[in-house]
Coordinates of C-alpha atoms (C1' of nucleotides) in Angstrom, one line a residue:
Chain A
M1 CA 13.3 109.3 193.0
Y2 CA 14.4 108.1 189.8
N3 CA 13.2 109.7 186.6
K4 CA 13.1 106.5 184.6
K5 CA 9.6 104.1 185.5
V6 CA 11.2 101.2 187.1
R7 CA 12.1 97.7 184.7
V8 CA 14.1 95.0 186.2
R9 CA 14.5 92.0 184.8
F10 CA 14.9 88.0 185.8
A11 CA 17.2 86.8 183.3
P12 CA 17.0 82.7 184.5
S13 CA 18.7 80.0 182.0
P14 CA 16.2 77.2 181.7
T15 CA 18.2 74.0 182.2
G16 CA 17.1 73.1 185.9
G17 CA 15.9 73.4 188.8
L18 CA 15.3 76.7 190.6
H19 CA 17.5 77.1 193.2
L20 CA 17.0 79.1 196.4
G21 CA 19.2 81.5 195.6
G22 CA 17.2 81.9 192.0
V23 CA 14.1 82.9 194.0
R24 CA 15.6 85.0 196.2
T25 CA 16.6 87.4 193.1
V26 CA 13.4 86.9 191.7
L27 CA 12.4 88.6 195.5
Y28 CA 14.5 91.2 194.8
N29 CA 13.9 92.2 191.6
Y30 CA 10.2 91.5 192.2
L31 CA 10.2 93.9 195.4
F32 CA 11.8 96.3 194.2
A33 CA 10.0 97.0 191.7
R34 CA 6.6 97.2 193.7
Q35 CA 8.4 99.5 196.0
H36 CA 9.1 101.5 192.8
K37 CA 5.7 100.9 190.3
G38 CA 8.0 99.6 188.4
D39 CA 8.5 96.6 186.2
F40 CA 9.5 92.7 186.6
I41 CA 10.1 90.9 183.4
V42 CA 11.4 87.4 183.2
R43 CA 13.5 86.8 180.0
I44 CA 14.3 83.7 179.4
E45 CA 17.8 83.1 178.2
D46 CA 18.6 80.1 176.0
T47 CA 21.3 81.6 173.7
D48 CA 22.9 78.4 174.4
Q49 CA 21.1 75.3 172.5
S50 CA 23.0 72.4 174.3
R51 CA 21.8 73.3 176.9
Y52 CA 18.0 72.8 176.4
V53 CA 16.5 71.0 178.4
P54 CA 12.7 70.5 178.7
G55 CA 10.0 71.5 180.9
A56 CA 12.6 73.4 182.4
E57 CA 10.8 76.7 181.7
E58 CA 7.5 76.2 182.5
Y59 CA 8.7 75.1 185.5
I60 CA 10.2 78.0 186.4
F61 CA 7.1 79.5 185.9
N62 CA 5.4 77.3 187.8
C63 CA 7.6 78.2 190.7
L64 CA 7.4 82.1 190.3
K65 CA 3.3 81.4 190.8
W66 CA 3.7 79.5 193.4
A67 CA 5.7 81.9 195.4
G68 CA 3.7 84.8 194.2
L69 CA 5.9 86.1 192.7
E70 CA 4.7 86.6 189.2
P71 CA 6.3 89.1 186.8
D72 CA 4.9 92.2 184.7
E73 CA 6.4 90.9 180.9
S74 CA 7.3 87.6 179.9
V75 CA 6.8 84.7 177.9
I76 CA 3.6 84.4 179.3
Q77 CA 2.3 87.5 180.4
G78 CA 3.5 89.1 177.1
G79 CA 4.6 92.7 176.6
N80 CA 5.3 95.7 174.7
Y81 CA 9.0 94.3 175.1
G82 CA 9.6 90.5 173.3
P83 CA 10.1 88.3 172.7
Y84 CA 11.3 87.4 176.1
R85 CA 12.9 83.9 174.9
Q86 CA 16.5 85.4 173.9
S87 CA 16.9 82.1 171.0
E88 CA 13.3 84.4 169.9
R89 CA 15.6 87.8 169.3
K90 CA 18.7 85.5 168.2
P91 CA 18.8 87.7 164.9
L92 CA 18.9 91.0 167.2
Y93 CA 22.4 91.0 168.3
R94 CA 24.3 90.2 165.4
K95 CA 24.0 93.8 164.5
Y96 CA 25.6 94.8 167.9
A97 CA 28.5 92.6 167.1
D98 CA 28.9 93.5 163.8
Q99 CA 29.0 97.5 164.8
L100 CA 31.7 96.2 167.2
V101 CA 33.9 95.1 165.5
A102 CA 33.7 97.8 162.3
D103 CA 33.9 100.3 165.8
G104 CA 37.5 98.5 166.4
H105 CA 36.4 97.1 169.1
A106 CA 36.2 93.0 168.5
Y107 CA 37.5 90.9 166.3
Y108 CA 36.3 87.3 164.5
A109 CA 38.0 84.4 165.2
F110 CA 38.5 81.8 163.1
D111 CA 39.6 79.5 165.9
T112 CA 38.6 75.5 165.6
P113 CA 37.3 74.0 169.6
A114 CA 40.5 71.7 168.7
E115 CA 42.6 74.3 168.3
L116 CA 41.6 76.4 171.4
E117 CA 42.0 73.2 173.4
K118 CA 45.0 73.1 172.0
M119 CA 46.0 76.6 173.3
R120 CA 45.4 76.0 176.3
A121 CA 47.3 73.0 176.7
D122 CA 50.1 75.0 175.1
F123 CA 50.3 77.6 177.4
K124 CA 49.7 75.9 180.0
T125 CA 52.1 76.1 183.3
E126 CA 52.0 76.1 187.1
Q127 CA 52.1 79.2 187.1
N128 CA 48.8 80.3 184.8
P129 CA 46.9 77.1 184.8
S130 CA 44.5 78.2 183.2
P131 CA 45.3 80.5 179.8
Q132 CA 43.1 83.1 178.1
Y133 CA 42.7 84.0 175.7
D134 CA 43.7 88.0 176.3
R135 CA 45.5 90.2 174.3
H136 CA 49.0 87.9 174.2
I137 CA 47.7 85.3 173.6
R138 CA 45.7 86.3 170.3
T139 CA 49.1 87.9 168.7
K140 CA 49.4 83.2 167.8
M141 CA 46.4 82.6 167.0
R142 CA 43.6 83.1 164.1
N143 CA 41.8 85.6 163.8
S144 CA 41.1 89.4 161.8
L145 CA 43.8 90.9 164.0
T146 CA 46.5 88.0 162.2
L147 CA 45.0 87.5 159.3
P148 CA 45.5 89.4 156.2
Q149 CA 42.3 91.3 155.1
E150 CA 42.4 89.3 152.2
E151 CA 42.1 85.7 154.1
V152 CA 39.6 86.8 156.8
K153 CA 37.4 88.1 153.8
A154 CA 37.7 85.5 151.9
L155 CA 37.3 82.9 155.3
I156 CA 34.1 84.0 155.6
A157 CA 32.9 84.1 152.2
S158 CA 33.8 80.7 152.1
G159 CA 31.5 80.4 154.9
T160 CA 34.3 79.3 157.7
P161 CA 33.0 78.7 161.3
Y162 CA 33.5 82.3 163.5
V163 CA 33.1 83.7 166.5
I164 CA 33.2 87.4 167.6
R165 CA 36.0 88.5 170.2
I166 CA 35.8 90.6 172.5
K167 CA 39.0 93.5 172.2
M168 CA 40.1 94.1 175.7
P169 CA 42.1 97.0 175.8
E170 CA 45.2 97.7 177.5
E171 CA 46.2 99.2 181.0
Q172 CA 42.5 100.7 181.4
I173 CA 40.3 100.9 184.8
V174 CA 36.7 99.8 184.4
S175 CA 35.0 100.7 187.1
F176 CA 31.3 100.8 188.5
T177 CA 29.6 101.5 191.7
D178 CA 27.7 98.3 192.6
M179 CA 24.5 99.0 195.2
I180 CA 25.7 97.2 197.5
R181 CA 28.7 97.0 197.7
G182 CA 30.2 100.8 196.7
E183 CA 32.5 101.6 193.5
V184 CA 34.3 98.0 192.2
S185 CA 37.3 98.0 189.6
F186 CA 39.4 95.8 187.3
N187 CA 42.2 96.5 185.1
T188 CA 40.7 95.5 181.9
S189 CA 44.9 94.2 181.8
V190 CA 43.8 90.8 183.4
I191 CA 40.5 90.2 181.6
D192 CA 40.8 88.3 178.3
D193 CA 38.9 88.7 175.0
K194 CA 35.7 86.7 175.6
V195 CA 33.0 85.6 173.1
L196 CA 30.2 87.9 172.0
L197 CA 28.4 86.1 169.6
K198 CA 29.5 82.2 168.9
A199 CA 29.2 80.8 165.7
D200 CA 25.7 79.3 165.4
G201 CA 25.2 83.4 165.5
M202 CA 23.5 82.9 169.4
P203 CA 25.0 85.9 171.5
T204 CA 26.8 84.4 174.5
Y205 CA 25.5 86.1 177.8
H206 CA 27.8 89.1 177.5
L207 CA 26.6 90.5 174.7
A208 CA 22.8 89.5 175.4
V209 CA 22.2 90.9 178.5
V210 CA 23.5 94.2 176.9
A211 CA 21.6 95.0 174.1
D212 CA 18.3 92.8 176.2
D213 CA 18.8 94.9 179.3
Y214 CA 19.0 98.0 176.6
L215 CA 16.1 97.2 174.1
M216 CA 14.2 96.6 177.3
E217 CA 15.2 99.4 178.6
I218 CA 16.2 97.7 182.1
T219 CA 17.3 100.5 184.9
H220 CA 18.2 98.2 187.2
A221 CA 19.5 94.9 187.1
F222 CA 20.6 92.4 189.5
R223 CA 21.8 89.0 189.9
G224 CA 24.1 86.9 191.8
E225 CA 27.5 87.5 192.7
E226 CA 29.5 85.2 190.2
W227 CA 28.2 87.2 187.4
L228 CA 31.3 89.8 189.3
P229 CA 34.0 88.9 187.2
S230 CA 32.6 90.0 183.9
S231 CA 31.2 92.6 184.5
P232 CA 33.4 94.8 183.3
V233 CA 33.1 93.5 180.2
H234 CA 29.4 94.6 179.8
V235 CA 30.6 98.1 181.6
L236 CA 32.8 98.0 178.4
L237 CA 30.1 96.6 175.8
W238 CA 28.1 99.7 177.5
Q239 CA 30.2 101.9 177.1
Y240 CA 31.0 100.6 173.1
L241 CA 27.2 100.6 171.8
F242 CA 24.7 102.7 173.7
G243 CA 26.7 104.7 176.3
L244 CA 27.0 104.5 179.9
D245 CA 24.8 107.1 181.0
K246 CA 21.9 104.6 180.0
M247 CA 23.3 101.7 181.8
P248 CA 21.0 100.1 184.4
Q249 CA 22.8 99.9 188.1
W250 CA 23.9 96.9 188.9
A251 CA 23.3 94.9 192.4
H252 CA 25.7 92.1 192.6
L253 CA 23.9 89.8 195.1
P254 CA 26.2 87.8 198.0
L255 CA 25.9 84.6 197.2
I256 CA 23.6 82.1 199.3
L257 CA 26.1 79.0 201.0
G258 CA 25.3 75.4 201.7
P259 CA 26.5 73.5 204.6
N260 CA 30.4 72.9 203.0
G261 CA 30.5 76.5 200.4
K262 CA 28.2 77.1 197.2
L263 CA 24.9 75.5 196.9
S264 CA 24.9 72.6 194.8
K265 CA 22.0 70.2 194.0
R266 CA 23.3 67.5 195.5
D267 CA 23.6 69.1 199.2
G268 CA 19.5 68.5 199.1
A269 CA 20.2 65.1 199.4
K270 CA 23.2 64.9 201.2
Y271 CA 22.1 66.9 204.5
G272 CA 18.6 66.0 204.4
F273 CA 16.8 69.5 202.6
P274 CA 15.8 71.0 199.6
V275 CA 17.6 74.0 197.6
F276 CA 15.1 74.3 195.2
A277 CA 12.0 76.0 194.8
M278 CA 9.8 73.1 194.1
N279 CA 10.2 69.5 193.0
W280 CA 12.4 69.0 189.4
T281 CA 12.8 65.9 188.5
D282 CA 16.0 65.9 185.6
P283 CA 13.8 64.6 182.5
K284 CA 17.3 62.4 181.1
T285 CA 17.7 60.9 184.7
N286 CA 14.3 60.9 185.8
E287 CA 16.4 62.2 188.8
L288 CA 13.6 63.5 191.4
T289 CA 15.6 66.6 193.6
E290 CA 12.7 67.4 195.8
G291 CA 11.4 71.1 196.6
F292 CA 10.0 73.4 199.7
K293 CA 7.0 73.0 198.8
E294 CA 6.4 69.4 198.2
K295 CA 8.6 69.6 201.1
G296 CA 5.2 71.4 203.3
F297 CA 6.5 74.6 203.1
L298 CA 4.3 78.0 202.7
P299 CA 5.0 79.9 199.8
E300 CA 4.7 83.0 202.8
A301 CA 7.2 81.5 204.6
F302 CA 9.7 80.7 201.8
I303 CA 9.8 84.5 200.5
N304 CA 9.3 85.6 204.3
M305 CA 12.7 83.6 204.8
L306 CA 14.6 84.3 201.5
A307 CA 14.1 88.1 202.0
L308 CA 16.0 87.1 205.5
L309 CA 19.1 85.5 204.1
G310 CA 21.1 88.7 202.8
W311 CA 18.6 91.5 204.0
N312 CA 17.1 92.8 207.4
D313 CA 15.4 96.4 208.0
G314 CA 17.3 97.4 211.1
T315 CA 14.7 97.1 214.1
G316 CA 15.1 93.1 214.9
Q317 CA 12.0 92.1 212.5
E318 CA 11.7 88.9 211.4
I319 CA 8.5 88.4 210.0
F320 CA 7.3 90.1 207.0
T321 CA 3.8 89.8 205.2
K322 CA 4.7 90.5 201.2
D323 CA 3.7 94.0 201.8
E324 CA 5.8 94.9 204.6
L325 CA 8.7 93.4 201.8
I326 CA 8.0 95.7 199.4
E327 CA 7.8 98.5 201.9
K328 CA 10.5 98.1 203.4
F329 CA 13.2 96.1 201.5
S330 CA 15.7 98.2 200.0
M331 CA 18.8 97.1 198.7
K332 CA 20.9 99.4 200.7
R333 CA 20.8 97.4 203.8
V334 CA 21.2 94.1 201.6
H335 CA 24.4 92.4 203.0
S336 CA 27.6 92.3 200.7
G337 CA 29.1 89.1 202.0
G338 CA 27.3 85.4 201.3
A339 CA 25.1 83.7 203.8
K340 CA 25.1 80.1 204.3
F341 CA 21.4 78.8 204.8
D342 CA 20.8 77.2 207.6
Y343 CA 17.7 74.6 207.9
E344 CA 17.1 75.1 211.0
K345 CA 15.7 78.8 210.8
A346 CA 14.1 77.9 207.6
K347 CA 11.3 75.6 209.9
W348 CA 11.1 78.3 212.5
F349 CA 10.3 80.9 209.6
N350 CA 7.5 78.3 208.3
R351 CA 6.0 76.6 211.5
E352 CA 5.7 81.2 212.6
W353 CA 3.7 81.4 209.5
I354 CA 1.8 78.3 210.3
K355 CA 0.8 79.6 214.1
Q356 CA -0.2 83.0 213.0
L357 CA -2.1 81.6 210.0
E358 CA -5.8 81.2 210.0
P359 CA -6.9 77.6 209.5
A360 CA -8.9 79.0 206.4
K361 CA -5.9 80.1 204.7
L362 CA -4.2 76.6 205.5
R363 CA -6.7 74.0 204.6
E364 CA -5.6 73.7 201.5
Q365 CA -2.4 72.9 201.8
V366 CA -3.5 70.6 204.3
K367 CA -6.0 68.6 202.4
Q368 CA -3.8 68.8 199.7
V369 CA -0.8 66.7 202.0
F370 CA -3.7 64.8 203.6
A371 CA -4.8 64.1 199.9
A372 CA -1.4 62.3 199.1
A373 CA -1.4 60.7 202.5
N374 CA -5.0 59.2 201.6
I375 CA -6.7 60.4 204.8
P376 CA -10.2 61.2 204.1
A377 CA -10.8 64.6 205.4
A378 CA -14.1 65.9 203.7
D379 CA -15.7 68.4 206.4
D380 CA -14.0 71.7 206.0
I381 CA -15.5 72.4 209.0
L382 CA -14.7 69.4 211.0
L383 CA -10.6 70.4 209.9
D384 CA -10.5 74.2 210.5
Q385 CA -11.3 73.1 213.8
V386 CA -8.3 70.0 213.9
I387 CA -5.9 72.7 212.0
L388 CA -6.1 74.8 215.2
L389 CA -5.7 72.3 217.8
V390 CA -2.6 71.2 216.2
K391 CA -0.9 73.5 213.9
E392 CA 1.4 75.0 216.7
R393 CA 3.0 71.3 216.6
C394 CA 4.0 72.1 212.9
D395 CA 6.5 72.9 211.5
L396 CA 6.0 72.0 208.2
L397 CA 3.0 71.2 206.4
T398 CA 3.2 67.6 205.9
D399 CA 3.5 67.5 210.0
F400 CA -0.1 67.4 209.5
V401 CA -0.4 63.5 208.8
E402 CA 1.3 62.5 211.2
Q403 CA 0.1 65.5 213.8
A404 CA -3.5 64.8 212.9
A405 CA -4.2 62.0 211.2
F406 CA -6.2 60.7 214.3
F407 CA -9.0 62.5 213.9
F408 CA -10.3 61.0 210.7
R409 CA -9.4 57.8 211.0
A410 CA -8.2 55.5 214.4
P411 CA -4.6 54.8 214.7
E412 CA -3.1 52.2 212.9
A413 CA -0.2 51.7 216.2
Y414 CA -0.7 51.7 219.4
D415 CA 1.9 52.7 221.9
L416 CA 0.9 49.6 224.2
D417 CA 4.7 50.2 225.8
A418 CA 4.0 52.7 227.9
V419 CA 0.9 51.7 228.6
K420 CA 0.6 47.8 229.3
P421 CA 3.5 47.8 232.2
K422 CA 1.3 49.6 234.4
W423 CA -2.5 48.2 233.1
N424 CA -3.6 46.5 236.1
E425 CA -8.1 45.3 236.6
N426 CA -9.0 48.7 238.4
K427 CA -8.8 50.7 235.5
S428 CA -10.0 48.9 232.7
L429 CA -13.0 49.0 235.5
F430 CA -12.5 52.4 235.4
F431 CA -12.5 52.6 231.5
V432 CA -15.8 50.7 231.6
E433 CA -17.3 52.8 234.0
M434 CA -16.8 56.2 231.8
I435 CA -17.9 54.1 228.8
R436 CA -21.4 54.0 230.3
N437 CA -20.6 57.5 231.6
F438 CA -19.9 58.3 227.9
E439 CA -22.5 57.1 226.3
L440 CA -25.3 59.3 228.3
A441 CA -23.3 62.0 228.9
A442 CA -26.2 64.9 228.7
V443 CA -23.4 67.0 226.7
W444 CA -20.3 66.6 224.6
N445 CA -17.4 69.3 225.3
A446 CA -14.1 69.6 226.9
T447 CA -14.7 71.0 229.3
D448 CA -17.8 68.9 230.8
L449 CA -15.8 65.7 229.9
E450 CA -12.5 66.2 231.2
H451 CA -14.9 67.2 234.7
N452 CA -16.7 64.1 234.7
F453 CA -13.2 62.0 233.8
K454 CA -11.7 63.2 236.2
E455 CA -14.6 62.9 239.5
I456 CA -15.0 59.8 238.3
A457 CA -10.8 58.5 238.3
A458 CA -10.9 59.8 241.8
A459 CA -14.5 57.9 242.7
N460 CA -12.4 54.7 241.6
H461 CA -9.6 56.0 243.7
L462 CA -7.4 56.5 240.6
K463 CA -5.2 59.6 240.0
P464 CA -6.0 61.8 237.1
G465 CA -2.0 61.1 235.9
E466 CA -3.2 57.2 235.8
V467 CA -5.6 57.3 233.1
L468 CA -5.1 60.3 231.5
L469 CA -2.2 59.1 229.1
P470 CA -4.4 55.4 228.3
F471 CA -6.7 57.6 227.7
R472 CA -4.8 59.8 225.0
I473 CA -3.3 56.3 223.7
M474 CA -6.6 54.8 223.4
L475 CA -7.8 57.7 220.8
V476 CA -4.0 58.7 219.6
G477 CA -1.9 55.8 219.5
G478 CA 1.0 57.4 220.7
K479 CA 2.1 60.8 223.3
F480 CA 1.7 63.1 221.5
G481 CA -1.4 65.4 220.4
P482 CA -3.0 68.6 221.7
H483 CA -5.7 67.9 225.0
V484 CA -6.6 64.7 224.9
F485 CA -10.6 66.5 226.0
D486 CA -10.5 68.0 223.5
I487 CA -9.7 65.6 220.6
A488 CA -12.4 63.4 222.8
A489 CA -14.7 66.2 221.8
L490 CA -13.5 66.8 218.0
L491 CA -14.2 63.1 217.7
G492 CA -17.4 62.3 218.7
R493 CA -19.3 60.0 221.7
G494 CA -19.3 57.1 219.2
E495 CA -15.9 57.1 218.2
T496 CA -14.0 58.2 221.3
I497 CA -16.2 54.9 222.6
S498 CA -15.6 52.5 219.9
R499 CA -11.5 53.5 220.1
I500 CA -12.7 52.5 224.5
K501 CA -13.7 49.8 223.8
H502 CA -11.2 49.0 221.1
F503 CA -7.8 49.2 222.7
L504 CA -8.9 47.7 225.8
S505 CA -9.7 44.0 223.9
L506 CA -5.9 44.7 222.7
L507 CA -5.0 44.7 226.1
Chain B
rG1 C1' 48.0 80.6 189.9
rG2 C1' 45.7 84.9 188.0
rC3 C1' 41.5 88.7 189.1
rC4 C1' 37.4 89.5 191.9
rC5 C1' 34.3 89.8 196.5
rG6 C1' 33.8 88.9 201.4
rU7 C1' 34.8 87.8 207.3
rU8 C1' 30.9 90.6 214.0
rG9 C1' 28.6 83.8 218.6
rG10 C1' 27.7 77.0 215.7
rU11 C1' 23.8 79.8 211.7
rC12 C1' 21.3 84.4 210.3
rA13 C1' 22.5 89.3 211.8
rA14 C1' 21.9 94.8 214.2
rG15 C1' 25.8 98.5 215.8
rG16 C1' 30.4 101.5 211.4
rG17 C1' 35.4 105.8 216.6
rG18 C1' 33.8 105.5 223.8
rU19 C1' 27.9 100.1 224.3
rU20 C1' 27.4 95.9 229.9
rA21 C1' 29.3 94.2 221.6
rA22 C1' 21.5 93.6 220.1
rG23 C1' 17.7 90.5 218.8
rA24 C1' 16.6 85.9 216.5
rC25 C1' 17.2 80.6 215.1
rG26 C1' 19.6 75.7 217.2
rC27 C1' 21.9 74.2 221.9
rA28 C1' 21.0 73.3 227.8
rU29 C1' 18.2 74.5 232.4
rC30 C1' 13.6 75.2 234.8
rC31 C1' 8.8 77.8 235.5
rC32 C1' 3.9 76.2 233.1
rU33 C1' 1.8 72.2 230.7
rU34 C1' -0.5 64.9 234.9
rU35 C1' 1.3 63.6 226.6
rC36 C1' 3.8 65.9 222.7
rA37 C1' 4.3 71.5 221.6
rC38 C1' 2.6 76.3 222.5
rG39 C1' 4.7 80.5 226.0
rG40 C1' 7.6 82.3 229.6
rA41 C1' 12.6 83.0 232.5
rU42 C1' 17.8 81.4 232.8
rG43 C1' 22.7 80.5 230.5
rA44 C1' 26.5 79.2 227.5
rA45 C1' 28.7 80.5 223.1
rU46 C1' 31.2 86.6 219.0
rC47 C1' 33.7 91.5 216.6
rA48 C1' 40.1 86.4 212.1
rC49 C1' 45.1 88.2 213.1
rG50 C1' 48.9 92.2 212.7
rA51 C1' 50.4 97.4 212.4
rG52 C1' 49.1 101.9 211.9
rU53 C1' 45.7 106.4 212.5
rU54 C1' 43.6 108.4 217.7
rC55 C1' 43.5 110.6 224.0
rG56 C1' 40.2 105.9 222.9
rA57 C1' 39.3 100.8 217.6
rU58 C1' 34.8 95.8 216.8
rU59 C1' 34.5 100.5 213.8
rC60 C1' 38.9 104.1 210.1
rU61 C1' 43.6 102.3 206.6
rC62 C1' 47.2 98.8 205.1
rG63 C1' 49.1 94.4 205.2
rU64 C1' 48.0 89.2 207.0
rA65 C1' 45.4 84.6 207.1
rC66 C1' 41.2 81.9 206.1
rG67 C1' 36.3 81.1 203.2
rG68 C1' 34.5 82.2 198.7
rG69 C1' 33.4 83.0 193.2
rC70 C1' 35.4 83.8 188.7
rU71 C1' 38.9 82.4 185.3
rA72 C1' 34.1 77.5 178.7
rC73 C1' 31.1 79.4 171.3
rC74 C1' 27.6 77.6 180.2
rA75 C1' 24.5 81.4 181.5

RNA sequence: GGCCCGUUGGUCAAGGGGUUAAGACGCAUCCCUUUCACGGAUGAAUCACGAGUUCGAUUCUCGUACGGGCUACCA
């Protein structure tokens, strides 16, 4: 299908938590690479040194590892196209910027931040609330287009800080074919002269993404829709530097929206659902933002849910394994419109995955959740039986605590209100007799337990319903859980009897 | 303000000239279950609006409205 080996990249900026949309971008990259037997690269876009956040890079890789979307090449795996951190590639970019200047596609600009600020203030009107450094303004600024050549040379020689800006051509239509939305075009007259190389010698995203995609032989570039407005800059740079025929195919992914528009970090706290893949603690403020992992999501469910947020295979199938996604994913079937994230649906995906996964596949994750809640569950065989019994009533892995804690320790509280009002001497006598019966029972399984229980109830002129709920509360503490005799069977004779005795003493 | 992208039930969405406009989540009712769930059944609920093209537009074109994104020496 493609004559070159497919190479895609995810290029995060390590400035904080990894958001839903980011993981979905990773996913689509990953699926596309796997489907085409290509390479998936992670390149760290850390050209803004002022936004450096310690730990963010490591955090991103931890998230990818958890989600099962690990790259083939990155700062971790290495590769033949390194370094994979743009800050370490700094010397590479300058020559491209210089070449653009030499070819007349870019120029030096000496305006200080204060001067730029003044420009924006001076030219700001109601009609134009955010003036651009564009073809009109650049004639009024201090740059190599307006200054005499000697002065430019002198300024550079004296070490005056400067940036290199692209010189946007006039009245040119720049267009390209986006894999998701078809042909997209822009008029260069309304685009400003973006900075390509900053005063500190670092490239901006615009230069870096083009140079690195070229150097790393990227064939397909997928990124969020928020990049669409700057894509003409990138197309022009490709044209000037490397030729349009070498440019990767672009796909601008639709945005994932929150309940009130763009999904922001704050939405998580506000609406009670996570936005990050994993817990993220801001090193400056120490503020913790909860992640899907810690909230109790399975990675299988998480990527399944993300894959369907903007894509579907057209058949109505919603539950997909990673391998199925690799086989069936298609960029052409990705929606062009943004999708509002629905936490209820996300939980449904998780519930489906919990239901269909074998207890052994759930065991380690349930153990972690139990450990965090101080629930002693050392016996794997017992744990697997418990998981099997309760998993269909769990949306999240953390629900296992509530649903299964009573298997491992006696209830801390009892729903006495559900029992007391209807309690009587007859019921007390029944349970005393049940204790005797349990003590003498030859076998201990759910079927026989239930049989005996009902028989004795009948002999005591009690309807099963009158004593079933009290029995449940004795064992569980509340009105929930699997079939009560399954619980008793798993709890064992000693524990069952002891819980009945304890409860009777409370009445 | 300008530019760009988008718009099928509350949400995710199939369908791309003629359909009773799929399906899923959620919601409601019922069945199953002497708990809570699972499961099953049923139901309410959708083509933003206006023109045009056409014998016929949810589907194609153009406007309008609405939503979103971008508009930094951030990515």
